[in-house]
mmCIF file of C-alpha atoms in Angstrom:
data_model
loop_
_atom_site.group_PDB
_atom_site.id
_atom_site.type_symbol
_atom_site.label_atom_id
_atom_site.label_comp_id
_atom_site.label_asym_id
_atom_site.label_seq_id
_atom_site.Cartn_x
_atom_site.Cartn_y
_atom_site.Cartn_z
ATOM 1 C CA GLY A 1 0.000 0.000 0.000
ATOM 2 C CA GLU A 2 0.889 3.632 -0.041
ATOM 3 C CA ASP A 3 3.368 4.778 2.570
ATOM 4 C CA VAL A 4 4.796 8.161 3.511
ATOM 5 C CA GLU A 5 7.800 8.332 5.840
ATOM 6 C CA GLN A 6 9.204 11.223 7.833
ATOM 7 C CA SER A 7 11.675 11.522 10.666
ATOM 8 C CA LEU A 8 9.961 12.267 13.968
ATOM 9 C CA PHE A 9 12.004 15.200 15.251
ATOM 10 C CA LEU A 10 14.122 18.044 13.924
ATOM 11 C CA SER A 11 15.863 20.591 16.141
ATOM 12 C CA VAL A 12 17.238 23.838 14.707
ATOM 13 C CA ARG A 13 18.497 27.148 16.023
ATOM 14 C CA GLU A 14 16.391 30.242 15.589
ATOM 15 C CA GLY A 15 17.463 32.061 12.421
ATOM 16 C CA ASP A 16 18.858 28.930 10.749
ATOM 17 C CA SER A 17 17.175 27.085 7.892
ATOM 18 C CA SER A 18 15.093 23.993 8.637
ATOM 19 C CA VAL A 19 14.927 21.135 6.163
ATOM 20 C CA ILE A 20 12.216 18.551 6.714
ATOM 21 C CA ASN A 21 12.430 15.427 4.590
ATOM 22 C CA CYS A 22 9.836 12.963 3.400
ATOM 23 C CA THR A 23 9.866 9.821 1.268
ATOM 24 C CA TYR A 24 6.878 8.164 -0.350
ATOM 25 C CA THR A 25 6.301 4.888 -2.109
ATOM 26 C CA ASP A 26 3.359 5.530 -4.416
ATOM 27 C CA SER A 27 4.736 6.179 -7.887
ATOM 28 C CA SER A 28 1.324 7.403 -9.028
ATOM 29 C CA SER A 29 1.339 10.318 -6.589
ATOM 30 C CA THR A 30 0.161 13.345 -8.491
ATOM 31 C CA TYR A 31 0.289 16.021 -5.837
ATOM 32 C CA LEU A 32 2.429 16.260 -2.725
ATOM 33 C CA TYR A 33 1.583 18.547 0.152
ATOM 34 C CA TRP A 34 3.018 20.036 3.290
ATOM 35 C CA TYR A 35 0.761 20.739 6.250
ATOM 36 C CA LYS A 36 1.526 22.366 9.600
ATOM 37 C CA GLN A 37 -0.204 21.527 12.877
ATOM 38 C CA GLU A 38 0.180 23.659 15.969
ATOM 39 C CA PRO A 39 -0.813 22.343 19.422
ATOM 40 C CA GLY A 40 -4.564 21.992 19.809
ATOM 41 C CA ALA A 41 -5.264 23.040 16.239
ATOM 42 C CA GLY A 42 -6.235 21.449 12.971
ATOM 43 C CA LEU A 43 -3.934 21.195 9.975
ATOM 44 C CA GLN A 44 -2.926 24.221 7.945
ATOM 45 C CA LEU A 45 -2.001 23.731 4.289
ATOM 46 C CA LEU A 46 1.402 25.352 3.716
ATOM 47 C CA THR A 47 2.075 24.470 0.119
ATOM 48 C CA TYR A 48 1.787 21.734 -2.476
ATOM 49 C CA ILE A 49 3.717 20.669 -5.547
ATOM 50 C CA PHE A 50 2.585 18.946 -8.705
ATOM 51 C CA SER A 51 4.535 15.804 -9.531
ATOM 52 C CA ASN A 52 5.943 17.193 -12.793
ATOM 53 C CA MET A 53 7.683 20.029 -10.940
ATOM 54 C CA ASP A 54 11.116 19.931 -9.307
ATOM 55 C CA MET A 55 10.858 22.951 -7.079
ATOM 56 C CA LYS A 56 8.373 25.458 -5.761
ATOM 57 C CA GLN A 57 9.155 28.549 -3.723
ATOM 58 C CA ASP A 58 6.716 30.545 -1.630
ATOM 59 C CA GLN A 59 8.244 33.282 0.550
ATOM 60 C CA ARG A 60 10.301 31.497 3.238
ATOM 61 C CA LEU A 61 9.247 28.047 2.047
ATOM 62 C CA THR A 62 11.008 26.024 -0.648
ATOM 63 C CA VAL A 63 9.761 22.607 -1.712
ATOM 64 C CA LEU A 64 12.070 20.254 -3.584
ATOM 65 C CA LEU A 65 10.819 17.110 -5.293
ATOM 66 C CA ASN A 66 13.001 14.274 -6.556
ATOM 67 C CA LYS A 67 10.479 12.073 -8.316
ATOM 68 C CA LYS A 68 13.042 9.426 -9.258
ATOM 69 C CA ASP A 69 13.951 8.865 -5.601
ATOM 70 C CA LYS A 70 10.411 9.654 -4.379
ATOM 71 C CA HIS A 71 11.858 12.230 -2.008
ATOM 72 C CA LEU A 72 10.240 15.481 -0.971
ATOM 73 C CA SER A 73 11.696 18.188 1.245
ATOM 74 C CA LEU A 74 10.479 21.400 2.814
ATOM 75 C CA ARG A 75 13.000 24.114 3.574
ATOM 76 C CA ILE A 76 12.020 26.924 5.932
ATOM 77 C CA ALA A 77 14.397 29.862 5.709
ATOM 78 C CA ASP A 78 15.185 32.010 8.776
ATOM 79 C CA THR A 79 13.315 29.714 11.167
ATOM 80 C CA GLN A 80 11.385 31.559 13.869
ATOM 81 C CA THR A 81 9.839 30.434 17.157
ATOM 82 C CA GLY A 82 6.426 30.643 15.508
ATOM 83 C CA ASP A 83 7.496 27.865 13.158
ATOM 84 C CA SER A 84 7.533 25.418 16.055
ATOM 85 C CA ALA A 85 4.905 22.811 15.120
ATOM 86 C CA ILE A 86 4.412 19.373 13.601
ATOM 87 C CA TYR A 87 4.895 19.262 9.835
ATOM 88 C CA PHE A 88 3.125 16.616 7.800
ATOM 89 C CA CYS A 89 3.969 15.467 4.334
ATOM 90 C CA ALA A 90 1.017 14.061 2.346
ATOM 91 C CA GLU A 91 0.301 12.729 -1.106
ATOM 92 C CA SER A 92 -2.706 12.117 -3.296
ATOM 93 C CA ASP A 93 -3.029 10.059 -6.452
ATOM 94 C CA SER A 94 -5.301 12.470 -8.209
ATOM 95 C CA GLY A 95 -6.632 15.939 -8.001
ATOM 96 C CA GLY A 96 -10.235 16.777 -7.369
ATOM 97 C CA GLY A 97 -10.441 15.490 -3.871
ATOM 98 C CA ALA A 98 -11.991 12.083 -4.423
ATOM 99 C CA ASP A 99 -9.087 10.178 -2.963
ATOM 100 C CA GLY A 100 -8.046 10.946 0.567
ATOM 101 C CA LEU A 101 -4.644 12.247 1.454
ATOM 102 C CA THR A 102 -2.054 9.780 2.740
ATOM 103 C CA PHE A 103 -0.061 11.423 5.498
ATOM 104 C CA GLY A 104 3.297 10.763 7.087
ATOM 105 C CA LYS A 105 3.482 10.554 10.870
ATOM 106 C CA GLY A 106 4.731 14.138 11.077
ATOM 107 C CA THR A 107 8.005 15.820 12.014
ATOM 108 C CA HIS A 108 8.153 17.805 15.247
ATOM 109 C CA LEU A 109 10.158 20.952 14.544
ATOM 110 C CA ILE A 110 11.861 22.215 17.707
ATOM 111 C CA ILE A 111 13.375 25.688 17.715
ATOM 112 C CA GLN A 112 16.334 26.401 19.966
ATOM 113 C CA PRO A 113 16.879 30.036 21.011
ATOM 114 C CA LYS B 1 -14.571 33.922 4.722
ATOM 115 C CA ALA B 2 -15.379 31.602 7.613
ATOM 116 C CA GLY B 3 -13.234 28.513 7.967
ATOM 117 C CA VAL B 4 -14.251 24.922 8.512
ATOM 118 C CA THR B 5 -16.192 24.499 11.735
ATOM 119 C CA GLN B 6 -16.641 21.306 13.708
ATOM 120 C CA THR B 7 -18.985 20.603 16.571
ATOM 121 C CA PRO B 8 -18.678 19.624 19.275
ATOM 122 C CA ARG B 9 -15.013 20.340 20.034
ATOM 123 C CA TYR B 10 -14.833 17.827 22.862
ATOM 124 C CA LEU B 11 -16.860 14.730 23.593
ATOM 125 C CA ILE B 12 -16.709 12.037 26.254
ATOM 126 C CA LYS B 13 -18.599 8.791 25.707
ATOM 127 C CA THR B 14 -18.575 5.296 27.144
ATOM 128 C CA ARG B 15 -17.986 2.022 25.351
ATOM 129 C CA GLY B 16 -20.966 0.794 23.397
ATOM 130 C CA GLN B 17 -22.513 4.218 22.878
ATOM 131 C CA GLN B 18 -22.770 5.927 19.530
ATOM 132 C CA VAL B 19 -21.696 9.425 18.564
ATOM 133 C CA THR B 20 -22.396 11.935 15.796
ATOM 134 C CA LEU B 21 -19.920 14.616 14.814
ATOM 135 C CA SER B 22 -20.724 17.581 12.607
ATOM 136 C CA CYS B 23 -18.711 19.545 10.077
ATOM 137 C CA SER B 24 -19.589 22.731 8.187
ATOM 138 C CA PRO B 25 -17.304 23.331 5.195
ATOM 139 C CA ILE B 26 -16.062 26.604 3.804
ATOM 140 C CA SER B 27 -18.763 28.313 1.774
ATOM 141 C CA GLY B 28 -18.599 27.124 -1.854
ATOM 142 C CA HIS B 29 -16.731 23.904 -1.037
ATOM 143 C CA ARG B 30 -18.594 20.788 -2.068
ATOM 144 C CA SER B 31 -16.165 18.122 -0.859
ATOM 145 C CA VAL B 32 -15.854 17.080 2.778
ATOM 146 C CA SER B 33 -13.299 14.542 3.968
ATOM 147 C CA TRP B 34 -12.941 13.011 7.407
ATOM 148 C CA TYR B 35 -9.752 11.849 9.104
ATOM 149 C CA GLN B 36 -8.935 10.149 12.369
ATOM 150 C CA GLN B 37 -5.771 11.255 14.170
ATOM 151 C CA THR B 38 -4.225 9.138 16.936
ATOM 152 C CA PRO B 39 -0.708 9.143 18.420
ATOM 153 C CA GLY B 40 -0.105 5.583 17.269
ATOM 154 C CA GLN B 41 -1.579 5.515 13.780
ATOM 155 C CA GLY B 42 -1.241 9.168 12.862
ATOM 156 C CA LEU B 43 -3.705 10.649 10.370
ATOM 157 C CA GLN B 44 -5.902 8.151 8.590
ATOM 158 C CA PHE B 45 -8.487 8.839 5.924
ATOM 159 C CA LEU B 46 -12.035 7.796 6.811
ATOM 160 C CA PHE B 47 -14.189 8.871 3.859
ATOM 161 C CA GLU B 48 -14.949 11.668 1.450
ATOM 162 C CA TYR B 49 -18.260 13.112 0.309
ATOM 163 C CA PHE B 50 -19.018 15.251 -2.705
ATOM 164 C CA SER B 51 -22.484 16.484 -3.598
ATOM 165 C CA GLU B 52 -24.075 14.164 -1.031
ATOM 166 C CA THR B 53 -22.328 11.072 -2.433
ATOM 167 C CA GLN B 54 -19.547 9.097 -0.810
ATOM 168 C CA ARG B 55 -16.785 8.942 -3.398
ATOM 169 C CA ASN B 56 -14.102 7.180 -1.416
ATOM 170 C CA LYS B 57 -13.679 5.303 1.827
ATOM 171 C CA GLY B 58 -10.655 4.388 3.904
ATOM 172 C CA ASN B 59 -9.978 1.134 5.669
ATOM 173 C CA PHE B 60 -12.283 1.467 8.658
ATOM 174 C CA PRO B 61 -15.005 -0.881 9.933
ATOM 175 C CA GLY B 62 -18.651 -0.355 9.085
ATOM 176 C CA ARG B 63 -19.243 1.188 12.527
ATOM 177 C CA PHE B 64 -17.897 4.379 10.973
ATOM 178 C CA SER B 65 -20.355 6.036 8.643
ATOM 179 C CA GLY B 66 -21.115 9.455 7.323
ATOM 180 C CA ARG B 67 -23.401 11.533 5.207
ATOM 181 C CA GLN B 68 -23.521 14.882 3.494
ATOM 182 C CA PHE B 69 -26.447 17.210 3.182
ATOM 183 C CA SER B 70 -27.524 19.380 0.265
ATOM 184 C CA ASN B 71 -25.828 22.417 1.850
ATOM 185 C CA SER B 72 -22.529 20.429 1.925
ATOM 186 C CA ARG B 73 -22.551 20.104 5.694
ATOM 187 C CA SER B 74 -21.463 16.645 6.768
ATOM 188 C CA GLU B 75 -21.881 14.367 9.722
ATOM 189 C CA MET B 76 -20.007 11.276 10.732
ATOM 190 C CA ASN B 77 -21.347 8.628 13.038
ATOM 191 C CA VAL B 78 -19.536 6.006 15.051
ATOM 192 C CA SER B 79 -21.667 3.257 16.533
ATOM 193 C CA THR B 80 -20.824 0.800 19.314
ATOM 194 C CA LEU B 81 -17.860 2.840 20.475
ATOM 195 C CA GLU B 82 -14.641 1.100 21.466
ATOM 196 C CA LEU B 83 -11.778 2.410 23.581
ATOM 197 C CA GLY B 84 -9.615 2.536 20.461
ATOM 198 C CA ASP B 85 -11.958 5.042 18.860
ATOM 199 C CA SER B 86 -10.581 7.730 21.169
ATOM 200 C CA ALA B 87 -8.989 10.182 18.777
ATOM 201 C CA LEU B 88 -9.057 13.612 17.243
ATOM 202 C CA TYR B 89 -11.498 13.576 14.311
ATOM 203 C CA LEU B 90 -10.674 16.117 11.669
ATOM 204 C CA CYS B 91 -12.878 17.310 8.890
ATOM 205 C CA ALA B 92 -11.497 18.977 5.764
ATOM 206 C CA SER B 93 -13.250 20.763 2.936
ATOM 207 C CA SER B 94 -12.220 21.499 -0.619
ATOM 208 C CA PHE B 95 -13.771 22.440 -3.937
ATOM 209 C CA GLY B 96 -13.449 18.785 -4.855
ATOM 210 C CA ALA B 97 -13.378 19.077 -8.630
ATOM 211 C CA GLY B 98 -10.122 19.004 -10.542
ATOM 212 C CA GLY B 99 -6.743 20.442 -9.688
ATOM 213 C CA PRO B 100 -4.810 19.875 -6.490
ATOM 214 C CA ASN B 101 -6.664 18.515 -3.516
ATOM 215 C CA GLU B 102 -6.258 21.647 -1.381
ATOM 216 C CA GLN B 103 -8.003 20.600 1.772
ATOM 217 C CA PHE B 104 -8.745 23.077 4.543
ATOM 218 C CA PHE B 105 -9.047 21.513 7.956
ATOM 219 C CA GLY B 106 -11.268 22.318 10.887
ATOM 220 C CA PRO B 107 -9.984 22.344 14.486
ATOM 221 C CA GLY B 108 -11.240 18.821 15.099
ATOM 222 C CA THR B 109 -13.442 17.047 17.595
ATOM 223 C CA ARG B 110 -11.591 15.361 20.436
ATOM 224 C CA LEU B 111 -13.463 12.133 21.279
ATOM 225 C CA THR B 112 -12.643 10.281 24.469
ATOM 226 C CA VAL B 113 -14.170 6.835 24.986
ATOM 227 C CA LEU B 114 -14.178 5.558 28.584
#
């Protein structure tokens, strides 16, 4: 079945860049997503990338996709204390919403002062 | 524009009871998806509704069911509750037709089964 893997924790210093990595197994993944979850809250969509793209940049966020290795990463530039959260990688086979998202277990981003 | 709302936010039930959770999507969104989030299993897809029809279902027992109304609001029902059903239940809405599956999540309903 489909599987999405992420490391559980990442610790970075405030002001440094954070790089959160994700691998997936489903070669038919069409869209890949990054979500953020703060304590006690639902998930917030940060960004997504279409499978025929290599990179997408949105302000402090850069998404890199290596489709051959099925590897996705999220880089957060100039990490701030407000970035402390759990980050989830997710994939879907198709657009349109009919198929549910398959999520990784999430990476806890810890910011050191 | 109002976000996705879920009611109630917290719920405590006992084993064997049944429960109904409600979700109101963002105005104009016709797709509603439900997810279960637990520390052990993470986020798992339950089902998705579009225009009152279930289009897809995850790997959950038949005790988990849902429906969608003509105004796109959705409910999910869990019958004969088990301790393992304790979880955060998240609802997400999207336009649901073509393009990326940009789902917007509600704050969730925290269900505790005693």
